[in-house]
Amino acid sequence: MVALLVIIVVSAGIGPVPVPVGTTARILWAHLAPGEHVATWSLAQDQIVWQFRLPRTLLAALVGAALAVAGTVLQAVIRNPLADPFVLGASSGASLGAVAALAGGAAVPGLLVSGAAFSGAAVAALLVFVLAQSGGRVESLRLVLAGVALSYLFSAATSWITVTAEHGKLPGLVFFLLGSVSTATWEMLAIPAVVVLACVIHARVRVGPLNAVMTGDETATSLGVDVSRFRIEMLVATSLLTGAVVAVSGGIGFVGMVVPHVCRLVVGADHRRLIPVATLGGAIFLVLVDIVARTAAAPQELPIGIVTAAVGAPFFLWLLRRRPVGGVR
Amino acid sequence: MKVEAREVVVSLSGRPVLTGVDLEVRSGEVLGLLGPNGSGKSTLLRTVYRAIRPHGGAVEVGGLDVWSSTTREVARRCAVLTQDHATEVELSVLDLVLLGRIPHRTLIRRSDRDDEALARDCLDRVDAAHLTDRMLPTLSGGERQRVLLARALAQQPKVLLLDEPTNHLDISHQLELLSLVRRLGVTAVIALHDLTLAAAYCDRLALLDLGQLVAVGPPDEVLTPERVRDVYGVACDVLVHPRTGRLLLALDLAITPTKEPTA
């Protein structure tokens, strides 16, 4: 928690116009605490920190937390170490919705894009349920397979829209597909903030069934968990999370898969500890990644999705070689 | 607590697995469920803990109709040692045993110190207190079964269902687990393959073949050489141990099957 706060403050100071950490902290304090403050900083610094960098940092934190929690929950309920919002089609559904809206002339960021991403994720989740159902039961393996197949389908549709789009729109579309938090404003934070808070609390309340489902469908049933219904409940929650963040940040990969595994290696698979740790871990990770995205190729800015993959993949492989991946078989 | 199956019919993917099974398990007894592979032992147990819904008939636990009740209500009465348990889950033994408290939790009454004390007590009862802080993947097969039994006990069940609990255990661990179940004093239904073991530890035996109940009663009435030959296609002599008075099955060679093999 403290680490997250420190990193947020540091992140809010980093950029083309550097603002010292102390000054950043004082600017933030001036905005947060009521009363008179003696301004030892310029108006420009104030604007940069409060209007641009802080919303962006907070958005990165929200997106990271959302994807990490969604991945943690999905890996448990699907009992598959590869599960994350991408594998289950929710992310690609959301991206397709957003890209379709963009190509149709909607502006970024706008209510239309958010709505389209939401509906894309919802439609994807719904399709995956329907395809994975057989005889009133939602089966885990079928869910993953249906999700992967749908992902490919949605990605194909998204690519088709991208290549056939007018040239003027192409850079915006690609940037969206790779994911970015650079366009963050205070207004954009509201929906994801509410959704993330609600879903994290929900996941925290449901730690018992989450732990039970992780040990097997039959065992969970014998422990009093209605497995099919619980799976649907958690899938709805995770597609809400995914839709909410993809709408404002695009498709940011690897966070949902890697962060839960790393957290599990550190604190074990018990969700009473894992949910809060993954929430904070995901937030910290993505804020750090965003710092790299802004500074690595300055003044050029990298799409954050490239950095998560570039940082995440080797780190994950290193962990994989170092210790067997536990928690989910 | 009594368990009753009435006219239970199950087919899986169109294939009949149970074709009208009537079985009454008396309160407090240990009942051994016997039968060849594919005879329907596991399926019958699954209809009791709501993993497979029967197509016909009814299952009752202590007068509660299992299939018109909730999964949670059934879990408060029945605890199960399934065969499908994931073994690579990075949970500590204590956390695993605490899972047994889930059916007793509500939004208001969540996990607390009492639960933890109970979990430790259950580990004590299966002689696994020294394993409390170990991680699940590090346990041996015997340790794991004991710990899973502790989790079942943490459910404070009136009925214990065990699906081939002695699989993958060496002889001493098999004996240890079964005598432990006997000592618990709850109604228990155990699906078993070892006939001699079943005769030694169960009050009564129920023999299934091709989805039907062939015989039910005390071990010496159920395990006759004729029945073993008819059901398993194995010739044997049933002896009485001179010192303990228990049944012993001396198996002969397999005899040419007189019926179609069952999956």
Coordinates of C-alpha atoms in Angstrom, one line a residue:
Chain A
M1 CA 0.0 0.0 0.0
V2 CA 2.8 2.4 1.0
A3 CA 4.8 1.3 -2.0
L4 CA 1.9 2.0 -4.3
L5 CA 1.5 5.5 -2.9
V6 CA 5.2 6.2 -3.2
I7 CA 5.3 4.9 -6.8
I8 CA 2.2 7.0 -7.7
V9 CA 3.9 10.2 -6.4
V10 CA 7.2 9.3 -8.2
S11 CA 5.3 8.5 -11.4
A12 CA 3.4 11.8 -11.3
G13 CA 6.7 13.7 -11.3
I14 CA 8.3 11.8 -14.2
G15 CA 8.1 12.9 -17.8
P16 CA 9.4 15.3 -20.4
V17 CA 9.2 18.1 -17.9
P18 CA 10.7 16.6 -14.7
V19 CA 9.2 17.7 -11.4
P20 CA 11.2 16.8 -8.3
V21 CA 9.6 14.2 -6.1
G22 CA 9.3 16.6 -3.1
T23 CA 7.6 19.2 -5.2
T24 CA 5.2 16.6 -6.7
A25 CA 4.3 15.4 -3.2
R26 CA 3.6 19.0 -2.1
I27 CA 1.5 19.7 -5.2
L28 CA -0.6 16.6 -4.5
W29 CA -0.9 17.5 -0.9
A30 CA -2.0 21.0 -1.8
H31 CA -4.8 19.5 -3.9
L32 CA -5.9 16.9 -1.4
A33 CA -5.7 18.7 1.9
P34 CA -8.0 21.7 2.5
G35 CA -6.6 25.0 3.6
E36 CA -4.0 27.5 2.5
H37 CA -0.8 26.3 0.9
V38 CA 2.2 28.3 0.0
A39 CA 3.0 27.5 -3.6
T40 CA 6.7 26.9 -4.1
W41 CA 6.1 25.6 -7.6
S42 CA 5.0 27.1 -10.9
L43 CA 1.5 26.9 -12.3
A44 CA 2.9 24.9 -15.2
Q45 CA 4.2 22.3 -12.8
D46 CA 0.9 22.2 -11.0
Q47 CA -1.0 21.7 -14.2
I48 CA 1.4 19.0 -15.5
V49 CA 1.2 17.0 -12.3
W50 CA -2.5 17.4 -11.4
Q51 CA -4.1 17.5 -14.9
F52 CA -2.0 15.1 -16.8
R53 CA 0.3 12.9 -14.9
L54 CA -1.8 12.0 -11.9
P55 CA -4.9 10.9 -13.8
R56 CA -2.6 8.9 -16.1
T57 CA -0.8 7.2 -13.1
L58 CA -4.1 6.5 -11.3
L59 CA -5.5 5.0 -14.5
A60 CA -2.5 2.8 -14.9
A61 CA -2.9 1.7 -11.3
L62 CA -6.6 1.0 -11.8
V63 CA -6.1 -1.0 -15.0
G64 CA -3.3 -3.0 -13.5
A65 CA -5.4 -3.8 -10.4
A66 CA -8.4 -4.8 -12.6
L67 CA -6.5 -7.0 -14.9
A68 CA -4.5 -8.7 -12.1
V69 CA -7.7 -9.4 -10.1
A70 CA -9.5 -10.6 -13.2
G71 CA -6.6 -12.9 -14.0
T72 CA -6.4 -14.2 -10.4
V73 CA -10.1 -15.0 -10.3
L74 CA -10.2 -16.6 -13.7
Q75 CA -7.2 -18.8 -13.1
A76 CA -8.9 -20.1 -10.0
V77 CA -12.4 -20.7 -11.4
I78 CA -11.3 -22.0 -14.7
R79 CA -8.4 -23.9 -13.0
N80 CA -6.1 -23.2 -15.9
P81 CA -2.8 -21.3 -15.4
L82 CA -3.2 -19.6 -18.8
A83 CA -6.6 -18.1 -18.0
D84 CA -6.8 -14.3 -18.1
P85 CA -9.3 -11.9 -19.7
F86 CA -7.5 -12.3 -23.1
V87 CA -7.7 -16.1 -23.2
L88 CA -11.4 -16.0 -22.4
G89 CA -12.2 -13.6 -25.2
A90 CA -13.4 -10.8 -23.0
S91 CA -10.5 -8.5 -23.9
S92 CA -10.7 -9.2 -27.7
G93 CA -14.4 -8.7 -27.5
A94 CA -14.0 -5.4 -25.8
S95 CA -11.2 -4.3 -28.3
L96 CA -13.4 -5.3 -31.2
G97 CA -16.3 -3.2 -29.8
A98 CA -14.0 -0.2 -29.3
V99 CA -12.2 -0.4 -32.6
A100 CA -15.5 -0.8 -34.5
A101 CA -16.8 2.4 -32.7
L102 CA -13.5 4.2 -33.6
A103 CA -13.6 3.2 -37.2
G104 CA -17.2 4.3 -37.3
G105 CA -16.1 7.8 -36.4
A106 CA -16.4 7.9 -32.6
A107 CA -13.9 10.0 -30.7
V108 CA -11.4 8.9 -28.1
P109 CA -12.2 9.0 -25.3
G110 CA -15.9 9.0 -25.5
L111 CA -19.0 7.4 -24.1
L112 CA -19.5 5.6 -27.4
V113 CA -16.2 3.9 -27.2
S114 CA -16.6 2.9 -23.6
G115 CA -20.1 1.6 -24.3
A116 CA -18.9 -0.4 -27.3
A117 CA -16.1 -1.9 -25.4
F118 CA -18.4 -2.9 -22.6
S119 CA -20.9 -4.5 -25.0
G120 CA -18.0 -6.2 -26.8
A121 CA -16.8 -7.8 -23.5
A122 CA -20.3 -8.7 -22.5
V123 CA -21.2 -10.3 -25.8
A124 CA -17.9 -12.2 -25.8
A125 CA -18.5 -13.5 -22.2
L126 CA -22.1 -14.4 -23.1
L127 CA -21.0 -16.3 -26.2
V128 CA -18.3 -18.2 -24.2
F129 CA -20.9 -19.2 -21.6
V130 CA -23.3 -20.5 -24.2
L131 CA -20.6 -22.4 -26.1
A132 CA -19.2 -23.9 -22.9
Q133 CA -22.5 -25.0 -21.5
S134 CA -23.6 -28.6 -21.8
G135 CA -26.6 -30.0 -20.0
G136 CA -26.8 -27.1 -17.6
R137 CA -23.1 -27.4 -16.6
V138 CA -20.4 -24.9 -17.5
E139 CA -17.3 -27.0 -18.0
S140 CA -13.8 -25.5 -17.4
L141 CA -11.9 -26.9 -20.3
R142 CA -14.7 -26.1 -22.8
L143 CA -14.7 -22.6 -21.5
V144 CA -11.0 -22.1 -22.3
L145 CA -11.3 -23.6 -25.7
A146 CA -14.4 -21.6 -26.5
G147 CA -12.6 -18.4 -25.3
V148 CA -9.5 -19.0 -27.3
A149 CA -11.5 -19.7 -30.5
L150 CA -13.6 -16.6 -30.0
S151 CA -10.5 -14.5 -29.3
Y152 CA -9.1 -15.5 -32.7
L153 CA -12.4 -14.7 -34.3
F154 CA -12.6 -11.3 -32.7
S155 CA -9.0 -10.5 -33.4
A156 CA -9.5 -11.4 -37.0
A157 CA -12.5 -9.0 -37.2
T158 CA -10.5 -6.3 -35.4
S159 CA -7.6 -6.7 -37.8
W160 CA -10.0 -6.6 -40.7
I161 CA -11.5 -3.3 -39.5
T162 CA -8.0 -2.0 -38.9
V163 CA -6.6 -2.8 -42.4
T164 CA -9.7 -1.5 -44.2
A165 CA -9.9 1.7 -42.1
E166 CA -9.2 5.1 -43.6
H167 CA -5.5 5.9 -43.4
G168 CA -6.2 8.9 -41.2
K169 CA -7.6 6.7 -38.4
L170 CA -4.9 4.0 -38.5
P171 CA -2.5 5.4 -35.9
G172 CA -5.3 5.8 -33.4
L173 CA -6.6 2.3 -33.9
V174 CA -3.2 0.7 -33.6
F175 CA -2.4 2.7 -30.5
F176 CA -5.7 1.5 -29.0
L177 CA -5.0 -2.1 -29.9
L178 CA -1.6 -2.1 -28.2
G179 CA -3.0 -0.3 -25.2
S180 CA -2.2 3.0 -23.6
V181 CA -3.1 5.1 -20.6
S182 CA -1.6 8.3 -22.1
T183 CA -5.0 9.9 -22.8
A184 CA -6.2 9.7 -19.2
T185 CA -8.3 12.5 -17.8
W186 CA -10.1 12.8 -14.5
E187 CA -13.4 12.1 -16.1
M188 CA -12.2 8.8 -17.5
L189 CA -11.3 7.5 -14.1
A190 CA -14.9 7.4 -12.7
I191 CA -16.3 4.3 -14.3
P192 CA -13.3 2.0 -13.9
A193 CA -12.7 3.2 -10.3
V194 CA -16.3 2.2 -9.3
V195 CA -16.2 -1.1 -11.2
V196 CA -12.7 -2.1 -9.8
L197 CA -13.6 -1.2 -6.3
A198 CA -16.9 -3.2 -6.5
C199 CA -15.3 -6.2 -8.1
V200 CA -12.3 -6.3 -5.7
I201 CA -14.7 -6.2 -2.7
H202 CA -16.8 -8.9 -4.4
A203 CA -13.8 -11.1 -5.0
R204 CA -12.7 -10.6 -1.4
V205 CA -16.1 -11.7 -0.1
R206 CA -16.0 -14.8 -2.2
V207 CA -12.6 -16.1 -1.2
G208 CA -14.0 -19.2 0.3
P209 CA -15.6 -20.6 -2.8
L210 CA -12.6 -19.3 -4.8
N211 CA -10.3 -21.5 -2.7
A212 CA -12.7 -24.4 -2.9
V213 CA -13.1 -24.3 -6.7
M214 CA -9.4 -24.3 -7.1
T215 CA -9.2 -27.8 -5.6
G216 CA -11.6 -29.3 -8.1
D217 CA -15.2 -29.2 -9.2
E218 CA -16.4 -32.2 -7.2
T219 CA -14.5 -31.2 -4.1
A220 CA -16.0 -27.7 -4.3
T221 CA -19.5 -29.3 -4.8
S222 CA -19.0 -31.4 -1.7
L223 CA -18.0 -28.3 0.2
G224 CA -21.3 -26.7 -0.7
V225 CA -20.4 -24.6 -3.6
D226 CA -22.8 -24.6 -6.6
V227 CA -19.9 -24.7 -9.0
S228 CA -21.6 -23.8 -12.3
R229 CA -23.5 -20.9 -10.8
F230 CA -20.4 -19.6 -9.0
R231 CA -18.4 -19.8 -12.3
I232 CA -20.9 -17.7 -14.1
E233 CA -21.0 -15.2 -11.2
M234 CA -17.2 -14.8 -11.4
L235 CA -17.2 -14.6 -15.2
V236 CA -19.7 -11.8 -15.2
A237 CA -17.6 -10.0 -12.6
T238 CA -14.4 -10.4 -14.6
S239 CA -16.0 -9.3 -17.9
L240 CA -17.2 -6.2 -16.1
L241 CA -13.7 -5.5 -15.0
T242 CA -12.3 -6.2 -18.4
G243 CA -14.9 -4.1 -20.3
A244 CA -14.4 -1.2 -17.9
V245 CA -10.6 -1.0 -18.3
V246 CA -10.3 -2.0 -22.0
A247 CA -12.7 0.9 -22.8
V248 CA -10.2 3.4 -21.4
S249 CA -6.8 1.8 -22.0
G250 CA -7.1 -0.6 -24.9
G251 CA -5.7 -4.2 -24.9
I252 CA -2.9 -4.4 -22.3
G253 CA -1.7 -7.9 -22.3
F254 CA 0.3 -10.1 -19.9
V255 CA -0.7 -8.2 -16.7
G256 CA -3.7 -10.5 -16.1
M257 CA -1.7 -13.6 -16.6
V258 CA 1.7 -12.8 -15.1
V259 CA 0.9 -10.8 -12.0
P260 CA -1.3 -13.5 -10.4
H261 CA 1.4 -16.1 -10.9
V262 CA 4.1 -13.9 -9.4
C263 CA 1.8 -13.0 -6.4
R264 CA 1.0 -16.7 -5.9
L265 CA 4.7 -17.5 -5.9
V266 CA 5.2 -15.0 -3.1
V267 CA 2.1 -15.5 -0.9
G268 CA 0.7 -18.8 -1.9
A269 CA -2.6 -19.6 -3.5
D270 CA -4.9 -18.8 -0.6
H271 CA -7.2 -16.1 -2.0
R272 CA -7.7 -14.4 1.4
R273 CA -4.1 -13.1 0.9
L274 CA -3.9 -13.4 -2.9
I275 CA -6.7 -11.1 -3.8
P276 CA -5.4 -8.0 -1.9
V277 CA -1.8 -8.8 -3.0
A278 CA -2.7 -9.1 -6.6
T279 CA -4.8 -5.9 -6.5
L280 CA -1.8 -3.9 -5.2
G281 CA 0.7 -5.9 -7.2
G282 CA -1.1 -5.3 -10.5
A283 CA -1.4 -1.6 -9.7
I284 CA 2.2 -1.2 -8.8
F285 CA 3.4 -3.2 -11.8
L286 CA 1.4 -1.2 -14.4
V287 CA 2.4 2.2 -12.9
L288 CA 6.1 1.1 -13.2
V289 CA 5.5 -0.2 -16.7
D290 CA 3.9 3.2 -17.6
I291 CA 7.0 5.0 -16.3
V292 CA 9.1 2.9 -18.6
A293 CA 6.8 3.5 -21.5
R294 CA 7.1 7.2 -21.0
T295 CA 10.9 7.3 -20.5
A296 CA 12.5 4.5 -22.4
A297 CA 12.3 6.1 -25.8
A298 CA 11.7 9.7 -24.8
P299 CA 10.5 12.0 -26.2
Q300 CA 8.7 9.3 -28.1
E301 CA 6.2 7.4 -26.1
L302 CA 5.8 3.6 -26.3
P303 CA 2.4 1.9 -26.2
I304 CA 2.2 0.3 -22.7
G305 CA 1.2 -3.0 -24.2
I306 CA 4.6 -3.4 -25.8
V307 CA 6.3 -2.7 -22.5
T308 CA 4.2 -5.2 -20.5
A309 CA 5.0 -7.9 -23.0
A310 CA 8.7 -6.9 -23.2
V311 CA 9.1 -6.8 -19.4
G312 CA 6.5 -9.4 -18.5
A313 CA 7.5 -12.2 -20.8
P314 CA 11.2 -12.6 -19.9
F315 CA 10.4 -12.1 -16.2
F316 CA 7.8 -14.7 -16.3
L317 CA 10.0 -17.1 -18.2
W318 CA 12.8 -16.5 -15.6
L319 CA 10.4 -17.3 -12.8
L320 CA 9.1 -20.3 -14.6
R321 CA 12.6 -21.7 -14.8
R322 CA 13.4 -20.8 -11.2
R323 CA 10.5 -22.5 -9.5
P324 CA 7.7 -24.7 -10.6
V325 CA 4.4 -22.8 -11.0
G326 CA 2.2 -23.7 -8.1
G327 CA -1.3 -22.9 -7.2
V328 CA -3.1 -24.0 -10.3
R329 CA -2.3 -27.3 -11.9
Chain B
M1 CA -27.7 -40.1 10.1
K2 CA -29.5 -42.4 7.7
V3 CA -28.8 -42.3 3.9
E4 CA -31.3 -43.7 1.5
A5 CA -31.3 -44.3 -2.2
R6 CA -34.6 -45.2 -3.8
E7 CA -34.9 -46.5 -7.4
V8 CA -31.9 -44.4 -8.4
V9 CA -31.4 -44.3 -12.2
V10 CA -28.4 -42.6 -13.9
S11 CA -27.2 -42.7 -17.5
L12 CA -24.1 -40.9 -18.6
S13 CA -23.9 -39.9 -22.3
G14 CA -26.8 -42.2 -23.1
R15 CA -25.2 -45.2 -21.4
P16 CA -27.1 -46.6 -18.4
V17 CA -24.8 -46.5 -15.3
L18 CA -27.3 -47.2 -12.5
T19 CA -30.5 -48.9 -13.3
G20 CA -32.7 -48.6 -10.2
V21 CA -30.6 -48.9 -7.1
D22 CA -32.3 -49.2 -3.7
L23 CA -29.9 -48.9 -0.7
E24 CA -30.4 -48.0 2.9
V25 CA -27.4 -47.0 5.0
R26 CA -28.1 -47.3 8.7
S27 CA -27.3 -44.5 11.0
G28 CA -23.8 -44.9 12.5
E29 CA -22.7 -47.9 10.4
V30 CA -19.7 -48.2 8.1
L31 CA -20.9 -49.5 4.7
G32 CA -18.6 -50.8 2.1
L33 CA -19.6 -50.2 -1.5
L34 CA -18.1 -52.9 -3.7
G35 CA -18.2 -53.8 -7.4
P36 CA -16.0 -54.0 -10.4
N37 CA -14.8 -51.0 -12.4
G38 CA -17.7 -49.4 -14.1
S39 CA -20.3 -51.0 -11.8
G40 CA -21.5 -47.6 -10.6
K41 CA -19.9 -47.2 -7.1
S42 CA -18.6 -43.7 -7.7
T43 CA -21.7 -42.7 -9.6
L44 CA -24.0 -43.7 -6.7
L45 CA -21.8 -41.7 -4.3
R46 CA -22.0 -38.7 -6.6
T47 CA -25.8 -38.7 -6.6
V48 CA -25.6 -38.3 -2.8
Y49 CA -23.2 -35.3 -2.8
R50 CA -25.0 -33.6 -5.8
A51 CA -22.3 -34.1 -8.4
I52 CA -24.5 -36.1 -10.7
R53 CA -28.3 -35.6 -10.8
P54 CA -30.1 -38.9 -11.1
H55 CA -32.6 -39.3 -14.0
G56 CA -35.0 -41.1 -11.7
G57 CA -35.5 -42.0 -8.1
A58 CA -34.5 -40.1 -5.0
V59 CA -31.7 -39.8 -2.6
E60 CA -32.2 -38.8 1.0
V61 CA -29.7 -37.9 3.8
G62 CA -31.3 -38.0 7.2
G63 CA -34.8 -37.4 5.6
L64 CA -33.5 -34.5 3.5
D65 CA -34.2 -34.9 -0.2
V66 CA -30.8 -34.2 -1.6
W67 CA -31.9 -33.0 -5.0
S68 CA -34.7 -30.7 -3.9
S69 CA -32.3 -29.1 -1.4
T70 CA -29.2 -26.9 -2.0
T71 CA -25.6 -27.9 -2.5
R72 CA -24.8 -26.0 0.7
E73 CA -27.4 -27.7 2.8
V74 CA -26.2 -31.1 1.7
A75 CA -22.6 -30.1 2.4
R76 CA -23.5 -29.4 6.0
R77 CA -24.6 -33.0 6.5
C78 CA -22.2 -34.9 4.1
A79 CA -18.5 -34.6 3.7
V80 CA -16.7 -36.4 0.8
L81 CA -13.3 -37.6 0.0
T82 CA -13.4 -37.5 -3.8
Q83 CA -11.0 -38.9 -6.3
D84 CA -10.6 -35.7 -8.3
H85 CA -8.8 -33.6 -5.7
A86 CA -6.1 -31.3 -7.2
T87 CA -2.8 -32.0 -5.5
E88 CA -0.6 -29.2 -6.9
V89 CA -2.5 -26.4 -5.2
E90 CA -0.2 -24.1 -3.2
L91 CA -2.3 -24.1 -0.1
S92 CA -1.1 -24.8 3.4
V93 CA -2.5 -27.8 5.2
L94 CA -4.3 -25.5 7.7
D95 CA -5.9 -23.5 4.9
L96 CA -7.0 -26.6 3.1
V97 CA -8.7 -28.0 6.3
L98 CA -10.4 -24.6 6.8
L99 CA -12.1 -25.1 3.4
G100 CA -14.3 -27.5 5.3
R101 CA -15.9 -24.6 7.2
I102 CA -17.3 -23.0 3.9
P103 CA -20.7 -24.6 4.1
H104 CA -21.1 -23.3 7.7
R105 CA -20.2 -19.7 6.8
T106 CA -22.7 -17.0 6.0
L107 CA -22.2 -13.4 5.0
I108 CA -22.4 -12.4 8.6
R109 CA -20.7 -15.4 10.3
R110 CA -17.4 -15.6 8.5
S111 CA -14.2 -17.5 9.3
D112 CA -12.9 -16.8 12.8
R113 CA -10.7 -18.2 15.6
D114 CA -13.2 -20.9 16.4
D115 CA -12.8 -22.3 12.9
E116 CA -9.1 -22.3 13.2
A117 CA -9.2 -24.1 16.5
L118 CA -11.6 -26.7 15.0
A119 CA -9.3 -27.2 12.0
R120 CA -6.4 -27.8 14.3
D121 CA -8.4 -30.2 16.3
C122 CA -9.4 -32.1 13.2
L123 CA -5.8 -32.4 12.1
D124 CA -5.0 -33.7 15.6
R125 CA -7.7 -36.4 15.2
V126 CA -6.1 -37.8 12.1
D127 CA -2.6 -37.6 13.6
A128 CA -1.5 -34.9 11.2
A129 CA -1.0 -32.0 13.6
H130 CA 2.7 -31.9 12.6
L131 CA 1.7 -31.2 9.0
T132 CA -0.3 -28.0 9.9
D133 CA 2.1 -25.6 8.2
R134 CA 3.2 -27.7 5.3
M135 CA 2.2 -26.9 1.7
L136 CA -0.1 -29.4 0.0
P137 CA 2.2 -30.3 -2.9
T138 CA 4.9 -31.4 -0.5
L139 CA 2.8 -34.1 1.2
S140 CA 3.1 -37.8 0.5
G141 CA 0.1 -39.8 -0.7
G142 CA -0.7 -41.1 2.8
E143 CA -0.3 -37.7 4.4
R144 CA -2.5 -36.1 1.8
Q145 CA -5.4 -38.6 2.4
R146 CA -5.2 -37.9 6.2
V147 CA -5.2 -34.2 5.6
L148 CA -8.2 -34.4 3.2
L149 CA -10.0 -36.5 5.9
A150 CA -9.3 -33.8 8.4
R151 CA -10.9 -31.3 6.0
A152 CA -13.9 -33.6 5.7
L153 CA -14.1 -33.7 9.5
A154 CA -14.0 -29.9 9.7
Q155 CA -17.3 -30.0 7.9
Q156 CA -18.7 -31.6 11.1
P157 CA -20.5 -34.1 8.9
K158 CA -23.2 -36.6 10.0
V159 CA -22.3 -38.7 7.0
L160 CA -18.9 -39.4 5.4
L161 CA -18.6 -40.5 1.8
L162 CA -15.3 -41.9 0.7
D163 CA -14.6 -42.8 -2.9
E164 CA -11.8 -45.3 -3.1
P165 CA -9.8 -43.6 -0.3
T166 CA -7.1 -46.2 -0.2
N167 CA -6.0 -45.8 -3.8
H168 CA -2.3 -45.1 -4.1
L169 CA -1.7 -45.9 -0.4
D170 CA 0.6 -48.6 0.9
I171 CA -0.9 -51.4 3.1
S172 CA -0.1 -49.8 6.4
H173 CA -1.6 -46.5 5.3
Q174 CA -4.7 -48.3 4.0
L175 CA -5.3 -50.0 7.4
E176 CA -4.5 -46.8 9.2
L177 CA -7.0 -44.7 7.2
L178 CA -9.8 -47.3 7.5
S179 CA -9.4 -47.8 11.2
L180 CA -9.4 -44.0 11.6
V181 CA -12.7 -43.8 9.7
R182 CA -14.1 -46.5 12.0
R183 CA -13.1 -44.7 15.1
L184 CA -14.8 -41.5 14.0
G185 CA -18.2 -42.9 14.8
V186 CA -20.1 -41.2 11.9
T187 CA -22.1 -43.0 9.3
A188 CA -19.7 -43.8 6.5
V189 CA -20.0 -45.1 3.0
I190 CA -16.7 -46.3 1.5
A191 CA -16.3 -47.4 -2.1
L192 CA -13.5 -50.0 -2.1
H193 CA -11.8 -52.4 -4.4
D194 CA -10.0 -54.7 -1.8
L195 CA -12.6 -57.2 -0.7
T196 CA -10.7 -58.5 2.2
L197 CA -10.1 -55.0 3.5
A198 CA -13.8 -54.2 3.1
A199 CA -14.8 -57.3 5.0
A200 CA -12.4 -56.4 7.8
Y201 CA -13.5 -52.8 8.3
C202 CA -17.1 -52.5 7.3
D203 CA -20.2 -53.4 9.2
R204 CA -22.1 -54.3 6.1
L205 CA -21.2 -54.5 2.4
A206 CA -23.2 -53.6 -0.7
L207 CA -22.2 -55.2 -3.9
L208 CA -22.9 -53.5 -7.2
D209 CA -22.7 -55.1 -10.7
L210 CA -23.7 -53.5 -14.0
G211 CA -25.5 -50.7 -12.3
Q212 CA -27.6 -52.9 -10.0
L213 CA -27.4 -53.9 -6.4
V214 CA -26.6 -57.6 -6.3
A215 CA -26.3 -58.1 -2.6
V216 CA -26.3 -56.2 0.7
G217 CA -25.6 -57.5 4.2
P218 CA -22.9 -58.5 6.6
P219 CA -19.5 -59.4 4.9
D220 CA -19.9 -63.2 5.3
E221 CA -23.3 -63.2 3.7
V222 CA -22.3 -60.9 0.7
L223 CA -18.9 -62.3 -0.1
T224 CA -19.5 -65.9 -1.2
P225 CA -17.3 -67.6 -3.7
E226 CA -20.3 -67.9 -6.1
R227 CA -21.0 -64.1 -6.0
V228 CA -17.3 -63.1 -6.4
R229 CA -17.1 -65.4 -9.4
D230 CA -20.3 -64.1 -11.0
V231 CA -19.5 -60.4 -10.4
Y232 CA -15.8 -60.2 -10.8
G233 CA -15.1 -63.3 -12.9
V234 CA -12.5 -64.5 -10.4
A235 CA -12.5 -67.8 -8.6
C236 CA -11.7 -67.7 -4.9
D237 CA -12.1 -69.4 -1.6
V238 CA -13.5 -67.5 1.4
L239 CA -11.7 -68.5 4.5
V240 CA -12.0 -67.5 8.1
H241 CA -8.8 -66.3 9.8
P242 CA -8.0 -68.7 12.6
R243 CA -7.0 -66.0 15.1
T244 CA -9.1 -62.9 14.3
G245 CA -12.1 -64.7 12.9
R246 CA -12.2 -62.2 10.0
L247 CA -12.9 -63.2 6.4
L248 CA -10.0 -63.8 4.1
L249 CA -10.4 -64.1 0.3
A250 CA -7.9 -66.4 -1.3
L251 CA -8.0 -65.5 -4.9
D252 CA -7.5 -68.1 -7.6
L253 CA -6.7 -67.4 -11.3
A254 CA -9.1 -65.3 -13.3
I255 CA -11.7 -67.5 -15.1
T256 CA -12.9 -67.0 -18.6
P257 CA -15.4 -64.2 -18.5
T258 CA -18.9 -65.5 -19.1
K259 CA -20.3 -62.0 -19.8
E260 CA -19.3 -59.0 -21.8
P261 CA -16.7 -56.9 -20.2
T262 CA -18.0 -53.6 -18.8
A263 CA -16.0 -50.7 -20.0

